[in-house]
Amino acid sequence: MTRLTRRYKFSASHRLHSAAMSDEENSELYGKCNNPFGHGHNYVLEVTVRGPVNAESGRVVGIGKLDAYVEREVIRHFDHKDMNRDVPDFVDLVPTTENLSVIVEKRLRRDWSSSFGTASLDAVRVQETKRNLFELRDL
Ligand code: NI
């Protein structure tokens, strides 16, 4: 099996605030990320695909096809959006990058098998800052 990783970028804003906790607890847990008016990040999304190399194309998956799929299922729903308000997935979910990674994986999963056949989704990584990277692997 060969793994192919493709990297994408999008910019979005969020505010980390959990309705299950008091204002003081939110402030203590999330720090600056709890500021009332939110803040933005330039996220880097890495999608890893695992599969056999196709004998005719010499590829695990068509890169153009993967790009179009990730754009349609993920990027256009998040890029230049306020995640708390514009992205329905976060109506009742704190838009931490842990949760964002799970939502991205779910969205990629929706139509995956009919689009990519034998190639499987292997890992999803979302980098929020130079110091924060979140990963779902062994999918
Ligand atoms: Ni943040």
mmCIF file of C-alpha atoms and ligand atoms in Angstrom:
data_model
loop_
_atom_site.group_PDB
_atom_site.id
_atom_site.type_symbol
_atom_site.label_atom_id
_atom_site.label_comp_id
_atom_site.label_asym_id
_atom_site.label_seq_id
_atom_site.Cartn_x
_atom_site.Cartn_y
_atom_site.Cartn_z
ATOM 1 C CA MET A 1 0.000 0.000 0.000
ATOM 2 C CA THR A 2 1.127 3.514 -0.758
ATOM 3 C CA ARG A 3 0.112 6.629 1.124
ATOM 4 C CA LEU A 4 -0.329 9.955 -0.611
ATOM 5 C CA THR A 5 -0.703 13.164 1.391
ATOM 6 C CA ARG A 6 -2.092 16.342 -0.109
ATOM 7 C CA ARG A 7 -2.044 19.703 1.667
ATOM 8 C CA TYR A 8 -4.755 22.400 1.586
ATOM 9 C CA LYS A 9 -5.204 25.773 3.233
ATOM 10 C CA PHE A 10 -8.185 27.707 4.478
ATOM 11 C CA SER A 11 -8.727 30.682 6.759
ATOM 12 C CA ALA A 12 -11.534 30.830 9.285
ATOM 13 C CA SER A 13 -12.430 32.405 12.605
ATOM 14 C CA HIS A 14 -13.795 30.947 15.798
ATOM 15 C CA ARG A 15 -14.483 31.594 19.428
ATOM 16 C CA LEU A 16 -13.975 28.819 21.964
ATOM 17 C CA HIS A 17 -16.790 28.918 24.483
ATOM 18 C CA SER A 18 -18.696 26.005 25.969
ATOM 19 C CA ALA A 19 -22.295 26.554 27.078
ATOM 20 C CA ALA A 20 -21.751 23.743 29.597
ATOM 21 C CA MET A 21 -19.323 25.865 31.634
ATOM 22 C CA SER A 22 -19.411 29.214 33.441
ATOM 23 C CA ASP A 23 -17.767 32.319 31.950
ATOM 24 C CA GLU A 24 -14.935 31.954 34.480
ATOM 25 C CA GLU A 25 -14.364 28.310 33.597
ATOM 26 C CA ASN A 26 -14.398 29.130 29.875
ATOM 27 C CA SER A 27 -11.892 31.908 30.382
ATOM 28 C CA GLU A 28 -9.630 29.669 32.422
ATOM 29 C CA LEU A 29 -9.774 26.739 29.973
ATOM 30 C CA TYR A 30 -9.572 28.574 26.656
ATOM 31 C CA GLY A 31 -7.637 31.713 27.608
ATOM 32 C CA LYS A 32 -7.368 34.233 24.748
ATOM 33 C CA CYS A 33 -9.372 31.874 22.510
ATOM 34 C CA ASN A 34 -12.420 32.704 24.667
ATOM 35 C CA ASN A 35 -12.327 36.420 23.730
ATOM 36 C CA PRO A 36 -15.920 37.444 22.914
ATOM 37 C CA PHE A 37 -15.408 38.573 19.322
ATOM 38 C CA GLY A 38 -13.373 35.619 18.103
ATOM 39 C CA HIS A 39 -10.121 35.441 16.156
ATOM 40 C CA GLY A 40 -8.851 33.827 12.981
ATOM 41 C CA HIS A 41 -6.427 31.109 11.962
ATOM 42 C CA ASN A 42 -4.795 30.075 8.708
ATOM 43 C CA TYR A 43 -5.492 26.370 8.915
ATOM 44 C CA VAL A 44 -3.487 23.770 7.025
ATOM 45 C CA LEU A 45 -5.384 20.579 6.217
ATOM 46 C CA GLU A 46 -3.536 17.414 5.216
ATOM 47 C CA VAL A 47 -5.487 14.521 3.736
ATOM 48 C CA THR A 48 -3.726 11.155 3.454
ATOM 49 C CA VAL A 49 -5.044 8.528 1.065
ATOM 50 C CA ARG A 50 -3.934 4.861 1.233
ATOM 51 C CA GLY A 51 -4.209 2.329 -1.551
ATOM 52 C CA PRO A 52 -2.545 0.304 -4.267
ATOM 53 C CA VAL A 53 -0.843 2.112 -7.122
ATOM 54 C CA ASN A 54 -3.081 1.820 -10.175
ATOM 55 C CA ALA A 55 -1.258 -0.106 -12.913
ATOM 56 C CA GLU A 56 -2.450 2.172 -15.714
ATOM 57 C CA SER A 57 -2.192 5.603 -14.100
ATOM 58 C CA GLY A 58 0.729 4.927 -11.757
ATOM 59 C CA ARG A 59 -1.152 6.800 -9.032
ATOM 60 C CA VAL A 60 -2.949 5.967 -5.810
ATOM 61 C CA VAL A 61 -5.642 8.485 -6.696
ATOM 62 C CA GLY A 62 -6.084 11.236 -9.263
ATOM 63 C CA ILE A 63 -4.781 14.402 -7.598
ATOM 64 C CA GLY A 64 -7.147 16.681 -9.500
ATOM 65 C CA LYS A 65 -10.066 14.530 -8.473
ATOM 66 C CA LEU A 66 -8.964 14.575 -4.832
ATOM 67 C CA ASP A 67 -8.534 18.367 -4.929
ATOM 68 C CA ALA A 68 -12.011 18.880 -6.380
ATOM 69 C CA TYR A 69 -13.511 16.531 -3.789
ATOM 70 C CA VAL A 70 -11.800 18.197 -0.788
ATOM 71 C CA GLU A 71 -12.766 21.630 -2.109
ATOM 72 C CA ARG A 72 -16.414 20.581 -2.539
ATOM 73 C CA GLU A 73 -16.802 18.663 0.726
ATOM 74 C CA VAL A 74 -14.648 20.758 3.062
ATOM 75 C CA ILE A 75 -12.787 23.877 1.962
ATOM 76 C CA ARG A 76 -15.661 25.891 0.542
ATOM 77 C CA HIS A 77 -17.702 25.310 3.715
ATOM 78 C CA PHE A 78 -14.959 26.702 5.986
ATOM 79 C CA ASP A 79 -12.820 29.168 4.045
ATOM 80 C CA HIS A 80 -13.384 32.772 5.182
ATOM 81 C CA LYS A 81 -16.204 31.670 7.477
ATOM 82 C CA ASP A 82 -16.988 32.392 11.080
ATOM 83 C CA MET A 83 -17.218 28.793 12.249
ATOM 84 C CA ASN A 84 -19.473 29.546 15.226
ATOM 85 C CA ARG A 85 -22.081 31.219 13.026
ATOM 86 C CA ASP A 86 -21.588 30.077 9.435
ATOM 87 C CA VAL A 87 -20.897 26.368 9.840
ATOM 88 C CA PRO A 88 -23.972 24.364 10.957
ATOM 89 C CA ASP A 89 -21.764 21.586 12.432
ATOM 90 C CA PHE A 90 -20.753 23.995 15.201
ATOM 91 C CA VAL A 91 -24.178 25.177 16.326
ATOM 92 C CA ASP A 92 -23.907 22.927 19.404
ATOM 93 C CA LEU A 93 -20.228 22.028 19.223
ATOM 94 C CA VAL A 94 -17.234 24.097 20.372
ATOM 95 C CA PRO A 95 -15.078 24.785 17.284
ATOM 96 C CA THR A 96 -11.833 23.535 18.792
ATOM 97 C CA THR A 97 -9.498 22.065 16.230
ATOM 98 C CA GLU A 98 -10.065 18.632 17.805
ATOM 99 C CA ASN A 99 -13.741 18.959 16.867
ATOM 100 C CA LEU A 100 -12.907 20.563 13.522
ATOM 101 C CA SER A 101 -10.753 17.539 12.622
ATOM 102 C CA VAL A 102 -13.633 15.176 13.428
ATOM 103 C CA ILE A 103 -16.079 17.239 11.345
ATOM 104 C CA VAL A 104 -13.640 17.368 8.416
ATOM 105 C CA GLU A 105 -13.198 13.579 8.552
ATOM 106 C CA LYS A 106 -16.994 13.074 8.605
ATOM 107 C CA ARG A 107 -17.426 15.356 5.608
ATOM 108 C CA LEU A 108 -14.667 13.606 3.672
ATOM 109 C CA ARG A 109 -16.211 10.229 4.498
ATOM 110 C CA ARG A 110 -19.702 11.021 3.133
ATOM 111 C CA ASP A 111 -19.177 10.243 -0.520
ATOM 112 C CA TRP A 112 -15.668 8.752 -0.316
ATOM 113 C CA SER A 113 -16.169 5.158 -1.430
ATOM 114 C CA SER A 114 -18.221 6.031 -4.497
ATOM 115 C CA SER A 115 -15.607 8.626 -5.483
ATOM 116 C CA PHE A 116 -12.339 6.789 -4.847
ATOM 117 C CA GLY A 117 -13.063 3.054 -4.957
ATOM 118 C CA THR A 118 -10.134 1.026 -3.591
ATOM 119 C CA ALA A 119 -8.223 4.015 -2.212
ATOM 120 C CA SER A 120 -9.144 4.650 1.414
ATOM 121 C CA LEU A 121 -9.018 7.718 3.627
ATOM 122 C CA ASP A 122 -6.027 7.051 5.890
ATOM 123 C CA ALA A 123 -5.493 10.198 7.951
ATOM 124 C CA VAL A 124 -6.693 13.751 8.444
ATOM 125 C CA ARG A 125 -4.430 16.376 10.003
ATOM 126 C CA VAL A 126 -5.372 19.954 10.810
ATOM 127 C CA GLN A 127 -2.706 22.448 11.793
ATOM 128 C CA GLU A 128 -4.134 25.419 13.647
ATOM 129 C CA THR A 129 -0.925 27.258 14.527
ATOM 130 C CA LYS A 130 2.769 26.523 14.232
ATOM 131 C CA ARG A 131 2.517 24.830 17.630
ATOM 132 C CA ASN A 132 -0.825 22.978 17.320
ATOM 133 C CA LEU A 133 -1.451 19.985 15.078
ATOM 134 C CA PHE A 134 -4.398 17.593 15.391
ATOM 135 C CA GLU A 135 -4.513 14.213 13.757
ATOM 136 C CA LEU A 136 -7.038 11.453 13.103
ATOM 137 C CA ARG A 137 -5.270 8.360 11.839
ATOM 138 C CA ASP A 138 -5.695 4.609 11.411
ATOM 139 C CA LEU A 139 -9.084 5.466 9.922
HETATM 140 NI NI NI B 1 -8.119 29.882 18.002
#
